[in-house]
Structure formats: C-alpha cells, structure tokens
Amino acid sequence: MTEQTLSNLLHENRRFEPPAELAANANVKADAYDEAGADREAFWAKAADRLSWAQRWDRVLDDDNPPFFKWFTGGKLNAAYNCVDRHVEAGNGDRVALHWVGEPVSDQGAESRDLTYAQLKDEVSQAANALSSLGVATGDRVAIYMPMIPEAIVTMLACARLGAPHTVVFGGFSAEALASRIEDCGAKVVVTADGGYRRGAPSALKPAVDEARSIAAGAGHTVEKVLVVRRTGQDVAWEDGVDVWWHDAVATASTEHTPEAFDAEHPLYVMYTSGTTGKPKGILHTTGGYLTQAAFTHWEVFDLKPETDVYWCTADIGWVTGHSYIVYGPLANGATQVLYEGTPDYPERGRWWRIIEEKKVTLFYTAPTAIRSFMKQGHDIPDQHDLSSLRILGSVGEPINPEAYVWYRHVIGGDRTPVVDTWWQTETGAMMISPLPGVTHAKPGSAMNPLPGVTADVVDDEGHPVPNGSGGYLVLTQPWPSMLRTIWGDDQRYIDTYWARFRDANGGQGYYFAGDGAKKDEDGDLWVLGRVDDVMNVSGHRLSTTEIESALVSHPYVAEAAVVGATDADTGQAVVAYVILREGAPESCEKELSDHVRTQIGPIAKPKRIMIVPELPKTRSGKIMRRLLRDLAEGRGVGDTTTLADSSIMELIAAGKAASTED
Ligand code: WT7
C-alpha cells in the first residue's frame, strides 16, 4: 500500500445509510451483533438450524485440539440434499434455480437455459448415479475442469451427494497446473468438457486434461476415467476405456438417487490457492460448518428473499467465490440466480448490463477489477440499460478504492443500492468482514466490521491490538464454522502458515493470521490494505511470487528471477518480473519468457512487465528484497538500501533496461 492510499483513506468522510425500506425488512438487524456477542456458539447453532440435518450435532464447537477445530460434531447431513432436494420437498420444485446464459448470441438472441430446482434434482441424481458407476465412492476425489455451464454445478453437487470431495480447477489454468492439483489430491476421475466459449470462439479444455493425465501418469498417479460434456463440438482425442461422454453416461442414468447423510466434518472439497512457496496449498473445507456459514452469510449480507430476488455472482466456479456464493450458499438458500458463461464484454461492452436488465437481477456480486474496467469505459454503456431492479451490490476479492465504490453505487446502483464490500478468503470459506445492508452506515472503501459471530482484530508485531487510527496485521481471534480444517495432506504447513505468526503467551494456538494488512479508522472500522506476504492479488486472483519465479527460472535463458506485485490501475496488482539472463541468451526475449509463464501457470500469471537486470537486491543472508523492487516497479525512488549486501545494486537495476510485455 502506498502512503497516498493511506492518507486517502484517512480523509474519506462520505457515509451511506441503509435505505429505510431495506432496513425495516432486513433478514438480519442490528440486534444480531448483541446476540452473537452474548453467546457465539448459540448464534451459530441457530444459523446451522437453517439447514436440514439427518442427525443433530452433540457439540457446536469442538476446540479440544487447536488449531484443528471441528464444528457441529456428531451431526450428519448431505450438502446436495440441502441445496436441492429439500427445496423440491418444500413445494418449490418449479422455482428457477439457474437462469443460465451462454456466451454465444445468434439472431434468435442469447443461448440460454433455465433449470428449476426439480430439474436440478433430477440432473444431480443422474450425475451421482453416473459417477458411482464410473467407480467414484465416498471419500474418492474428483477433479473438475469445466466452463461455466450448468453441468459444472451439477457435477459439484453430485460429488457432494456421494461424499466424494471435489477439486475444481479454473479452466484458464494450464495442463501442468491441472496435473499438479490432480496429483496432490489423488483425483481418480476428472470431469471436463470438450471446450467452452471465450470471446466468441470455442476454447478447448479436453486436450489439457489429456496432457495432465499423462503428466500425472509419469509421476505415478493414474486418472481412471474422464467424463466429458459436449459443449462446443470441437474435435477431441478419445481413449476408449478412459474417456466417457456425459450424454452417454449421465443423460441415460436414473433420476432416482438416495443421498446418504455424512458426518458434519466429512470433507466437502479441496480448493487450491497459492502460497508463499511454489507448491499450491489444497485448502480443505468440510460439510456442516462450511454450509452453515456460506448459506447464512449469503442470506444475511445479500438480504436474500428467495421468493422474489434474482441473484448474480460473476465469479468463476474455479474460485472459492464460485463455490460459496454460486453453488453452496445460494442453492442452500433456495435462491434463483443467473449463471453466465462468458466474458463481460462479448459480443458488446454492455453484455452484463443487458443480462441484468433482461433477467431483472436484484442482487449483484462482482470484483473491483471489473468495476474499474467499466469505469474506464464511462457511464454511457450502463446508462443505456434499465438497472432499476438492482437493490444490493457486492464487491469481493481485493480492496475496492473509494472512487470505484462510489461509481459502482452511483452508475450501476442509481444511488439507491447499498454496496457491501465483503472481506474473506479461500481459507475462511465464507464472508467474515462486511457491512450489513440493512444496518451499516457504510463508508466507501471500508469493509467496516466483522459480521455477527465473527471476531477479528488488527494487531501489531507482538500481537497486541492497535488503537483506532493505526494499522497492523489482520487476525481472526476465534474459530468460525466455515474455516479451513487443514491443508490437504500437510497439517504442519497448516499450523505454520496460519497459526504460527501470532501464538498465545504459552506458545499455543493464538490468532489466525490472514496475511493481510489492515487499519482501524478513528471509529474502529476496518480498512483492508492488501497482502503483507509475498503473494499478490491480480484481478482478484491470488498468485504467489514464488510460483511465477519458479516458472521463469525453468526457462533455459533465465538465471534468476524475482517477481513482485505492483499497484495497477486496472487489475489491482500486476505481475512485474526482474530477470537475470544466462550468458548467451538473446537480448530481447521478454515476450518468449512471458509466454513461457503463460504455458507453465496460465494467462493470469503472465507478467505485465519483464525487466532484464544485471543483479538482484539481496540481503546478506541471500533473501531477495522484494520491497525495493516493488518501490521501483511502482515508480517510487529507491529507498533504504542499507540491509543490502551490495548497496550499489539498486542503481544498476534502476538504470537497466525495462521492457513491457503487454499484449
Ligand atoms: C485475499 C483472499 C474472497 C474470495 C476471493 C479471493 C483479498 C478479498 C477483499 C476485500 C480487501 C480483499 C485479501 C484476502 N480480499 N476480499 N473485500 N477487501 N481485500 O479469495 O484468492 O483466497 O484471496 O483477497 O487480500 O486475503 P482469495
């Protein structure tokens, strides 16, 4: 964070009160803070009671073995039953669950398909039966690598129905990234599609699965079956005995499937996220606590009225936002939602606003990076659409700067809609810090306060709470239901990454450290300032510096590399790489190197700038001083270089050649 941003925040004095009608009818009112404060466990037990349990829990929070907390132990439930069947049983089978909108638009209009809860129940049952007959049993892992089509959600729910944890890998990731995730969690089956539509053109997925399968085989892991949805009609290579078409296996399966109730702590899914080492972390979420908090926060923060609201979250199901706020939260609540396959600006810049107008979307959830890109285009395009159905706007993924917040509220929300700036992480599973739309007098740029039942603080290096008006590290001071349970296969890394930084006085479990810096303003409201570790946030996607450095160094031209996230007006942060070339490497190889990162990790990790430098700034112990490189990348002068082994190096670097690799 730059000093500039800090001082901007300090002087922000705009306030937005909740609309009176919303406040009067809100699902959650101000008394919820007192209620949760008085008895946190009773508060979460009440939230868990919004779900259907096959067997009630004995204990709300089991904290016998910190930091391995358990929630609702002894309880049994089925997540898919909660997201689908129970709504049908309650007489809401005809309610639309998904208004799916495909990217292609023809003379007849956009490709689209509505699925009611009754239809969703049939399809999830068919998929569960098909996966069973492909050999998937309770506890087996299934990897999902799919475009944004209803079958992706159907597959996730079918896995949940069987108690087979899924790991969804973002469709933009490369075969190598897919393979490493398949190997790490030992996925037995992969569900994919021939391809998806991206900016009007079919974009293949199956070839990456084929390649990932052979990479995994090389490492000794066998993927037994690949289930393939025909979406684009692209040619696909086919291996009999392994590859199976969805329309052969799923469409022909029975629509009857009896869900089994699983333990509250049964694994629901593994979601990979970047860490500070090159190896991605498999964040494990379990069933009861996760579903409780995902569903409750969705109902609370979006004030969901399932009979009348139309909700739309623009995230991809390959990220945790898609898991908690497209699949599990909204469906557990019986919501009607839009699911859109494509890009925001295809075939025209107003595509999103057209969808909001056509589907009469009332609740809209997106990321600051998207808002900033629309801001750049001006208000003319959204102004051509009737957006008056909107009643609440949400933001997630990175800090939303006050300008973007006010633009969002004014141009998209017509100054009627509260904006909820929701802070959470892959690890937290659900929203943790956010305004309540019917309660909070919101400030643009601030996530405001921990939600009822959540306890957070900002602490200094020693773990002491900082006073109002000061900044420090954001910590969560007590366990919460949807918290990660561990890192898949690596309990020690779970302890070291999240619980070692702020231990209690006896060296035991203290606070959960989120990795973010934050500030308490004069009123005690929270401003999240971004990540303090060597992880960056590009367009709301978390990327690790080390992963990209490893990719660069794997290229024969590269001797050494250091990567930093530099503040970027469009994407929040942008990847900037400093590279030392090997002798004999061609001089202008920046483009080749950035393409290499693209194939190794994926397009979002591709450096925006690559600087070829003669040296890297290192401390005497050999640790690269990324702070200095960030200063340089963000156009600040080179500050304190006293801890460098060789203080003249920064001048050498600053004078060095910088090359842009922007498309
Ligand atoms: C990191 C988590 C939450 C799902 C999407 C990203 C940043 C997230 C906010 C916000 C400021 C935010 C944090 C956090 N972040 N939301 N409202 N204000 N920063 O999930 O990939 O796990 O990233 O995103 O830095 O630690 P993720």
PDB file of C-alpha atoms and ligand atoms in Angstrom, residues 273 320-321 395-400 421-427 447 514 516 528 530-531 537 540-542, ligand 1:
ATOM      1  CA  THR A 273      -4.649 -21.487  -3.648  1.00  0.00           C
ATOM      2  CA  VAL A 320     -13.808 -20.069  -3.850  1.00  0.00           C
ATOM      3  CA  THR A 321     -16.276 -17.252  -4.554  1.00  0.00           C
ATOM      4  CA  SER A 395     -17.731  -6.430  -4.018  1.00  0.00           C
ATOM      5  CA  VAL A 396     -15.092  -9.057  -3.276  1.00  0.00           C
ATOM      6  CA  GLY A 397     -11.526 -10.088  -3.999  1.00  0.00           C
ATOM      7  CA  GLU A 398      -9.415  -7.059  -3.198  1.00  0.00           C
ATOM      8  CA  PRO A 399      -9.758  -3.660  -1.600  1.00  0.00           C
ATOM      9  CA  ILE A 400     -12.243  -1.506  -3.513  1.00  0.00           C
ATOM     10  CA  ASP A 421     -17.589  -4.723   0.492  1.00  0.00           C
ATOM     11  CA  THR A 422     -17.057  -8.300   1.664  1.00  0.00           C
ATOM     12  CA  TRP A 423     -13.672  -9.390   3.013  1.00  0.00           C
ATOM     13  CA  TRP A 424     -12.906 -13.100   3.186  1.00  0.00           C
ATOM     14  CA  GLN A 425     -10.501 -15.678   1.780  1.00  0.00           C
ATOM     15  CA  THR A 426     -10.336 -19.154   0.290  1.00  0.00           C
ATOM     16  CA  GLU A 427      -9.342 -20.237   3.790  1.00  0.00           C
ATOM     17  CA  ALA A 447     -15.216  -3.459   4.737  1.00  0.00           C
ATOM     18  CA  ALA A 514      -4.906 -13.822   7.415  1.00  0.00           C
ATOM     19  CA  ASP A 516      -3.406  -9.077   5.114  1.00  0.00           C
ATOM     20  CA  VAL A 528      -8.157  -3.965   4.472  1.00  0.00           C
ATOM     21  CA  GLY A 530      -3.763  -5.872   0.922  1.00  0.00           C
ATOM     22  CA  ARG A 531      -1.364  -8.706   1.450  1.00  0.00           C
ATOM     23  CA  ASN A 537      -3.624 -10.212  -5.967  1.00  0.00           C
ATOM     24  CA  GLY A 540      -8.922 -10.729  -7.508  1.00  0.00           C
ATOM     25  CA  HIS A 541      -6.849 -13.856  -8.155  1.00  0.00           C
ATOM     26  CA  ARG A 542      -4.199 -14.689  -5.644  1.00  0.00           C
TER      27      ARG A 542
HETATM   28  C1  WT7 B   1      -7.454 -12.284  -0.336  1.00  0.00           C
HETATM   29  C2  WT7 B   1      -8.103 -13.637  -0.430  1.00  0.00           C
HETATM   30  C3  WT7 B   1     -12.625 -13.906  -1.036  1.00  0.00           C
HETATM   31  C4  WT7 B   1     -12.753 -14.644  -2.272  1.00  0.00           C
HETATM   32  C5  WT7 B   1     -11.948 -14.139  -3.406  1.00  0.00           C
HETATM   33  C6  WT7 B   1     -10.481 -14.081  -3.150  1.00  0.00           C
HETATM   34  C7  WT7 B   1      -8.145 -10.081  -0.636  1.00  0.00           C
HETATM   35  C8  WT7 B   1     -10.641 -10.369  -0.618  1.00  0.00           C
HETATM   36  C9  WT7 B   1     -11.307  -8.375  -0.025  1.00  0.00           C
HETATM   37  C10 WT7 B   1     -11.945  -7.169   0.345  1.00  0.00           C
HETATM   38  C11 WT7 B   1      -9.839  -6.207   0.643  1.00  0.00           C
HETATM   39  C12 WT7 B   1      -9.897  -8.396  -0.038  1.00  0.00           C
HETATM   40  C13 WT7 B   1      -7.384 -10.215   0.657  1.00  0.00           C
HETATM   41  C14 WT7 B   1      -7.550 -11.672   1.016  1.00  0.00           C
HETATM   42  N1  WT7 B   1      -9.520  -9.647  -0.427  1.00  0.00           N
HETATM   43  N2  WT7 B   1     -11.722  -9.606  -0.396  1.00  0.00           N
HETATM   44  N3  WT7 B   1     -13.280  -7.054   0.368  1.00  0.00           N
HETATM   45  N4  WT7 B   1     -11.176  -6.108   0.677  1.00  0.00           N
HETATM   46  N5  WT7 B   1      -9.164  -7.306   0.287  1.00  0.00           N
HETATM   47  O1  WT7 B   1     -10.065 -15.181  -2.383  1.00  0.00           O
HETATM   48  O2  WT7 B   1      -7.932 -15.811  -3.523  1.00  0.00           O
HETATM   49  O3  WT7 B   1      -8.400 -16.522  -1.156  1.00  0.00           O
HETATM   50  O4  WT7 B   1      -7.871 -14.136  -1.717  1.00  0.00           O
HETATM   51  O5  WT7 B   1      -8.126 -11.384  -1.222  1.00  0.00           O
HETATM   52  O6  WT7 B   1      -6.037  -9.906   0.419  1.00  0.00           O
HETATM   53  O7  WT7 B   1      -6.572 -12.163   1.887  1.00  0.00           O
HETATM   54  P1  WT7 B   1      -8.532 -15.485  -2.204  1.00  0.00           P
END
